Amino acid sequence: MSEPKLLVLAADPLPRLGRLTGKVRVAYADEDTLADQLPSADALLVWDFTSDAVRRAWPGDGPRPRWVHTPSAGVDRLLCPELAESDTVVTNARGIFEAPIAEYVAALVLAMAKDLPGTLDLQRQRHWRHREGLSVAGTRAAVVGAGPIGRAISRTLRALGVRTAVVGRTPRDGIHGVRDLDPLLARADWVVCAAPLTDDTRGMFDARRFDLMQPSARFVNVGRGPLVVESDLVAALDKRWIAGAALDVFEQEPLLPDSPLWDTPGLIVSPHMSGDTVGWRDRLGEQFVDMYELWSAGKPLPNVVDKKRGYVPMHDDSPD
């Protein structure tokens, strides 16, 4: 029996596949060659997880890989109707990004509460101006997204004394349903978006929802850019409907130099880095090698995506 073929949608630096050396035929593709190589591949590693190439190439003719793995939390950039309806198993990188993203959100909350951006600006101006910061303990947060990232954010904020409510797709023990979202937004000091991007969540944070928030509220998005109507957020900050915001993800990445987001008052912009800590690519490679060994042995894979929902369900998710 011939060795299975692993196709890698390449990005620099290439993944370190370690223990798989000599156990699998590895081929590399880019956006131009992916479609031609898909029919001969047994498994596909979407190492370039920022690319839309899989979604474009998958609908073509011929066989398709039995397993697709993306080393990212979201799968919206690769899912297309043909892949969603196929028998191909799709997995993601659950377990890698939760703690770093939760730490990043906590850092943003503290930075906004203590006005660290203002302090740095005043330092550059050599201007001594005393101000009063906000106490984080005792404030309220609404975390939108009940997956591992949202839950990690909730735990981390609670450690700071923040009273946290988590909103998910369906209500269950300790999780609010979508019907509770608007009332929670109206009471929250911090609104953190960590939801997956689906047809139901696209554009969920728009002018109506920003208008529901308190004038003292602050908004953070570490989920996906299209979850937010960016022009509505800019208007909400300009009109002071909310006190501040921080975006780590955007509708278009990288953010163009002429985007109004760069100069929007009260907005912190970061380049999609909340989950990326030193050594993260190596950890992603190690995770894939572990999963490949399970797959090649015919054992169940972790992190299997529900392709209709567009994310990995938690074990306590209610059925549709």
Short mmCIF file of C-alpha atoms in Angstrom, two decimals:
data_model
loop_
_atom_site.label_atom_id
_atom_site.label_comp_id
_atom_site.label_asym_id
_atom_site.label_seq_id
_atom_site.Cartn_x
_atom_site.Cartn_y
_atom_site.Cartn_z
CA MET A 1 0.00 0.00 0.00
CA SER A 2 1.42 3.39 -1.00
CA GLU A 3 2.07 6.09 1.52
CA PRO A 4 -0.77 8.59 1.94
CA LYS A 5 -0.30 11.99 0.37
CA LEU A 6 -0.45 15.07 2.56
CA LEU A 7 -1.01 18.29 0.66
CA VAL A 8 0.02 21.50 2.40
CA LEU A 9 -1.31 24.89 1.35
CA ALA A 10 2.01 26.53 2.03
CA ALA A 11 2.93 29.69 3.89
CA ASP A 12 6.29 30.81 5.26
CA PRO A 13 7.66 29.50 7.50
CA LEU A 14 6.66 25.97 6.49
CA PRO A 15 5.33 23.64 9.20
CA ARG A 16 7.73 21.35 11.02
CA LEU A 17 6.29 17.87 10.55
CA GLY A 18 8.91 16.03 12.63
CA ARG A 19 7.75 12.49 13.29
CA LEU A 20 5.91 12.29 9.98
CA THR A 21 9.15 12.22 8.00
CA GLY A 22 9.19 9.04 5.90
CA LYS A 23 5.61 8.15 6.87
CA VAL A 24 3.76 10.36 4.43
CA ARG A 25 4.34 11.90 1.02
CA VAL A 26 4.24 15.64 1.48
CA ALA A 27 3.42 17.98 -1.40
CA TYR A 28 3.13 21.74 -1.27
CA ALA A 29 0.68 23.94 -3.13
CA ASP A 30 -0.04 27.63 -3.43
CA GLU A 31 -3.20 29.42 -4.46
CA ASP A 32 -2.48 28.79 -8.14
CA THR A 33 -1.72 25.06 -7.90
CA LEU A 34 -4.08 23.93 -5.14
CA ALA A 35 -7.00 22.99 -7.41
CA ASP A 36 -4.84 20.75 -9.61
CA GLN A 37 -3.38 18.88 -6.63
CA LEU A 38 -6.52 18.36 -4.55
CA PRO A 39 -7.71 15.19 -6.38
CA SER A 40 -4.52 13.29 -5.52
CA ALA A 41 -4.36 14.27 -1.83
CA ASP A 42 -5.54 12.12 1.07
CA ALA A 43 -5.29 14.94 3.61
CA LEU A 44 -4.97 18.71 3.35
CA LEU A 45 -3.21 20.95 5.85
CA VAL A 46 -4.32 24.56 5.29
CA TRP A 47 -1.13 26.03 6.71
CA ASP A 48 -1.92 29.33 4.98
CA PHE A 49 -5.12 29.72 6.99
CA THR A 50 -5.54 33.36 5.94
CA SER A 51 -6.11 32.28 2.34
CA ASP A 52 -9.47 31.78 0.61
CA ALA A 53 -7.90 29.32 -1.85
CA VAL A 54 -9.61 26.21 -0.46
CA ARG A 55 -13.05 27.75 -0.80
CA ARG A 56 -12.28 28.60 -4.43
CA ALA A 57 -10.59 25.32 -5.40
CA TRP A 58 -12.80 22.77 -3.64
CA PRO A 59 -15.82 22.85 -6.02
CA GLY A 60 -13.72 21.46 -8.92
CA ASP A 61 -13.80 17.99 -10.46
CA GLY A 62 -12.25 14.79 -9.11
CA PRO A 63 -11.77 13.21 -5.67
CA ARG A 64 -11.17 15.34 -2.62
CA PRO A 65 -9.08 14.79 0.55
CA ARG A 66 -10.78 12.79 3.29
CA TRP A 67 -9.52 15.19 5.97
CA VAL A 68 -8.88 18.93 6.02
CA HIS A 69 -7.16 20.61 8.95
CA THR A 70 -6.85 24.35 9.48
CA PRO A 71 -4.40 25.57 12.15
CA SER A 72 -6.78 28.35 13.17
CA ALA A 73 -9.80 28.75 15.40
CA GLY A 74 -12.18 29.89 12.63
CA VAL A 75 -13.09 27.86 9.55
CA ASP A 76 -15.05 30.50 7.65
CA ARG A 77 -12.25 31.08 5.12
CA LEU A 78 -12.32 27.51 3.85
CA LEU A 79 -15.91 26.31 4.16
CA CYS A 80 -17.92 26.36 0.94
CA PRO A 81 -21.21 24.53 0.24
CA GLU A 82 -19.43 21.68 -1.55
CA LEU A 83 -17.06 21.07 1.37
CA ALA A 84 -19.82 21.49 3.95
CA GLU A 85 -21.96 18.87 2.19
CA SER A 86 -19.12 16.39 1.61
CA ASP A 87 -17.96 13.48 3.76
CA THR A 88 -14.60 15.18 4.35
CA VAL A 89 -13.74 15.67 8.02
CA VAL A 90 -12.68 19.22 8.94
CA THR A 91 -10.73 19.97 12.11
CA ASN A 92 -9.35 23.14 13.68
CA ALA A 93 -6.70 24.24 16.19
CA ARG A 94 -8.82 24.27 19.33
CA GLY A 95 -6.55 24.24 22.37
CA ILE A 96 -3.81 26.54 21.03
CA PHE A 97 -5.23 30.06 21.11
CA GLU A 98 -7.63 30.19 24.06
CA ALA A 99 -5.28 31.29 26.86
CA PRO A 100 -3.30 33.85 24.80
CA ILE A 101 -6.48 35.49 23.49
CA ALA A 102 -7.97 35.62 26.99
CA GLU A 103 -4.79 37.27 28.27
CA TYR A 104 -4.90 39.76 25.41
CA VAL A 105 -8.51 40.71 26.15
CA ALA A 106 -7.66 41.18 29.81
CA ALA A 107 -4.75 43.41 28.80
CA LEU A 108 -7.06 45.53 26.63
CA VAL A 109 -9.63 45.84 29.42
CA LEU A 110 -6.96 46.98 31.87
CA ALA A 111 -5.38 49.32 29.32
CA MET A 112 -8.70 51.04 28.61
CA ALA A 113 -9.72 51.15 32.28
CA LYS A 114 -6.42 52.78 33.27
CA ASP A 115 -6.14 54.89 30.07
CA LEU A 116 -2.72 53.51 29.17
CA PRO A 117 -3.03 54.81 25.56
CA GLY A 118 -3.55 58.31 26.99
CA THR A 119 -0.59 57.92 29.32
CA LEU A 120 1.70 56.91 26.44
CA ASP A 121 0.48 59.83 24.32
CA LEU A 122 1.13 62.28 27.16
CA GLN A 123 4.59 60.78 27.74
CA ARG A 124 5.48 61.36 24.09
CA GLN A 125 4.34 64.97 24.55
CA ARG A 126 6.34 65.28 27.82
CA HIS A 127 3.12 66.48 29.41
CA TRP A 128 2.36 65.72 33.08
CA ARG A 129 -1.42 65.45 33.52
CA HIS A 130 -2.90 63.55 36.42
CA ARG A 131 -6.08 61.54 35.72
CA GLU A 132 -8.21 59.00 37.51
CA GLY A 133 -8.53 55.46 36.17
CA LEU A 134 -11.45 53.09 36.45
CA SER A 135 -11.67 50.16 38.84
CA VAL A 136 -12.15 46.92 36.90
CA ALA A 137 -13.31 44.83 39.85
CA GLY A 138 -17.07 44.95 40.18
CA THR A 139 -17.74 45.89 36.55
CA ARG A 140 -19.88 43.79 34.21
CA ALA A 141 -18.85 42.07 30.98
CA ALA A 142 -20.87 40.38 28.26
CA VAL A 143 -18.76 37.84 26.37
CA VAL A 144 -20.38 36.89 23.07
CA GLY A 145 -19.26 33.43 22.01
CA ALA A 146 -19.52 30.37 24.25
CA GLY A 147 -16.75 28.30 22.71
CA PRO A 148 -13.38 27.62 24.34
CA ILE A 149 -12.09 31.14 23.60
CA GLY A 150 -15.15 32.88 25.01
CA ARG A 151 -15.07 30.72 28.12
CA ALA A 152 -11.35 31.34 28.64
CA ILE A 153 -11.99 35.09 28.35
CA SER A 154 -14.78 34.82 30.90
CA ARG A 155 -12.57 32.94 33.38
CA THR A 156 -9.75 35.44 33.01
CA LEU A 157 -12.02 38.46 33.46
CA ARG A 158 -13.61 36.87 36.51
CA ALA A 159 -10.14 36.55 38.02
CA LEU A 160 -9.98 40.36 37.77
CA GLY A 161 -13.25 40.67 39.67
CA VAL A 162 -15.41 41.30 36.60
CA ARG A 163 -18.95 39.92 36.74
CA THR A 164 -19.17 38.07 33.46
CA ALA A 165 -22.08 36.72 31.41
CA VAL A 166 -21.38 34.45 28.42
CA VAL A 167 -23.76 34.39 25.44
CA GLY A 168 -23.93 31.39 23.13
CA ARG A 169 -26.02 30.06 20.30
CA THR A 170 -28.37 28.22 22.65
CA PRO A 171 -29.04 28.75 26.37
CA ARG A 172 -27.74 26.07 28.73
CA ASP A 173 -26.19 25.77 32.15
CA GLY A 174 -24.07 28.88 32.75
CA ILE A 175 -24.63 30.17 29.18
CA HIS A 176 -27.14 32.78 28.05
CA GLY A 177 -28.93 32.39 24.74
CA VAL A 178 -29.11 34.92 21.93
CA ARG A 179 -32.40 36.27 23.28
CA ASP A 180 -30.55 37.56 26.34
CA LEU A 181 -27.92 39.41 24.32
CA ASP A 182 -29.61 42.80 23.98
CA PRO A 183 -30.50 43.14 27.70
CA LEU A 184 -26.96 42.09 28.64
CA LEU A 185 -25.46 44.67 26.27
CA ALA A 186 -27.52 47.40 27.91
CA ARG A 187 -25.96 46.63 31.32
CA ALA A 188 -22.39 45.73 30.34
CA ASP A 189 -19.32 47.85 30.97
CA TRP A 190 -17.30 45.58 28.65
CA VAL A 191 -18.63 43.82 25.56
CA VAL A 192 -16.25 41.21 24.17
CA CYS A 193 -16.98 39.53 20.84
CA ALA A 194 -15.41 36.08 20.42
CA ALA A 195 -18.10 34.47 18.28
CA PRO A 196 -17.52 32.36 15.15
CA LEU A 197 -18.41 33.89 11.79
CA THR A 198 -21.57 32.31 10.39
CA ASP A 199 -24.54 33.52 8.38
CA ASP A 200 -26.31 34.24 11.66
CA THR A 201 -23.46 36.22 13.26
CA ARG A 202 -22.22 38.29 10.31
CA GLY A 203 -22.74 41.98 11.06
CA MET A 204 -24.27 41.24 14.47
CA PHE A 205 -22.62 44.30 16.01
CA ASP A 206 -24.23 47.14 14.11
CA ALA A 207 -25.64 50.59 14.86
CA ARG A 208 -28.63 49.14 16.71
CA ARG A 209 -26.49 47.10 19.07
CA PHE A 210 -23.98 49.89 19.68
CA ASP A 211 -26.91 52.17 20.50
CA LEU A 212 -28.03 49.69 23.15
CA MET A 213 -24.75 49.96 25.05
CA GLN A 214 -24.09 52.41 27.85
CA PRO A 215 -22.15 55.59 26.98
CA SER A 216 -19.47 54.33 29.38
CA ALA A 217 -19.21 50.89 27.75
CA ARG A 218 -16.21 49.63 25.81
CA PHE A 219 -16.24 47.06 23.00
CA VAL A 220 -13.58 44.47 22.06
CA ASN A 221 -13.58 42.19 19.01
CA VAL A 222 -11.21 39.21 18.89
CA GLY A 223 -13.57 36.99 16.88
CA ARG A 224 -13.81 37.76 13.17
CA GLY A 225 -13.81 41.14 11.43
CA PRO A 226 -17.14 40.76 9.59
CA LEU A 227 -18.95 40.27 12.89
CA VAL A 228 -18.80 44.07 13.20
CA VAL A 229 -20.18 46.71 10.85
CA GLU A 230 -17.06 48.84 11.01
CA SER A 231 -18.68 52.04 9.73
CA ASP A 232 -21.29 51.75 12.50
CA LEU A 233 -18.56 51.33 15.11
CA VAL A 234 -16.76 54.41 13.81
CA ALA A 235 -20.02 56.38 14.03
CA ALA A 236 -20.70 55.09 17.56
CA LEU A 237 -17.26 56.25 18.72
CA ASP A 238 -17.47 59.58 16.90
CA LYS A 239 -20.89 60.28 18.44
CA ARG A 240 -19.72 58.96 21.83
CA TRP A 241 -22.49 56.36 22.00
CA ILE A 242 -19.78 54.21 23.61
CA ALA A 243 -16.60 55.20 25.43
CA GLY A 244 -14.04 53.14 23.55
CA ALA A 245 -13.25 50.02 21.55
CA ALA A 246 -10.45 47.69 20.53
CA LEU A 247 -10.29 45.67 17.32
CA ASP A 248 -7.85 42.85 16.65
CA VAL A 249 -9.70 41.57 13.56
CA PHE A 250 -11.07 43.43 10.55
CA GLU A 251 -13.28 43.06 7.50
CA GLN A 252 -10.19 43.46 5.32
CA GLU A 253 -6.74 42.39 6.49
CA PRO A 254 -4.22 43.87 6.50
CA LEU A 255 -5.96 47.12 7.32
CA LEU A 256 -5.37 49.63 4.55
CA PRO A 257 -3.36 52.76 5.40
CA ASP A 258 -6.28 55.03 4.45
CA SER A 259 -8.82 53.20 6.65
CA PRO A 260 -10.70 55.61 8.96
CA LEU A 261 -10.22 53.08 11.78
CA TRP A 262 -6.62 54.21 12.30
CA ASP A 263 -7.74 57.69 13.37
CA THR A 264 -11.02 56.91 15.10
CA PRO A 265 -10.99 58.45 18.59
CA GLY A 266 -11.06 55.92 21.41
CA LEU A 267 -10.20 52.94 19.19
CA ILE A 268 -7.23 50.62 19.73
CA VAL A 269 -6.14 48.84 16.54
CA SER A 270 -3.96 45.72 16.62
CA PRO A 271 -2.92 43.51 13.65
CA HIS A 272 -4.74 40.21 14.36
CA MET A 273 -2.20 39.18 16.98
CA SER A 274 -4.24 38.38 20.08
CA GLY A 275 -3.64 34.62 19.87
CA ASP A 276 -0.06 34.66 18.61
CA THR A 277 2.62 34.18 21.25
CA VAL A 278 6.26 33.16 20.85
CA GLY A 279 6.42 29.61 19.45
CA TRP A 280 2.79 29.48 18.29
CA ARG A 281 3.62 28.06 14.87
CA ASP A 282 5.64 25.24 16.42
CA ARG A 283 2.71 24.42 18.70
CA LEU A 284 0.38 24.34 15.71
CA GLY A 285 2.74 21.99 13.88
CA GLU A 286 3.01 19.68 16.88
CA GLN A 287 -0.75 19.59 17.24
CA PHE A 288 -1.17 18.63 13.58
CA VAL A 289 1.44 15.84 13.83
CA ASP A 290 -0.41 14.39 16.84
CA MET A 291 -3.70 14.55 14.95
CA TYR A 292 -2.20 13.02 11.80
CA GLU A 293 -0.96 10.02 13.76
CA LEU A 294 -4.47 9.48 15.11
CA TRP A 295 -5.97 9.85 11.64
CA SER A 296 -3.51 7.45 9.99
CA ALA A 297 -4.25 4.88 12.70
CA GLY A 298 -7.98 5.14 12.06
CA LYS A 299 -8.67 6.66 15.47
CA PRO A 300 -11.22 9.44 16.13
CA LEU A 301 -9.96 12.97 15.65
CA PRO A 302 -10.41 15.77 18.18
CA ASN A 303 -11.61 19.24 17.19
CA VAL A 304 -14.04 18.04 14.50
CA VAL A 305 -15.98 20.94 13.03
CA ASP A 306 -19.74 20.77 12.62
CA LYS A 307 -19.70 21.98 9.04
CA LYS A 308 -23.32 23.10 9.13
CA ARG A 309 -22.77 25.24 12.22
CA GLY A 310 -19.29 26.40 11.21
CA TYR A 311 -17.50 25.62 14.46
CA VAL A 312 -16.54 22.80 16.85
CA PRO A 313 -19.48 22.21 19.20
CA MET A 314 -18.78 22.08 22.91
CA HIS A 315 -19.66 18.78 24.57
CA ASP A 316 -22.63 20.43 26.27
CA ASP A 317 -23.99 22.14 23.14
CA SER A 318 -27.69 21.51 22.73
CA PRO A 319 -28.71 19.70 19.52
CA ASP A 320 -30.53 21.60 16.81
#
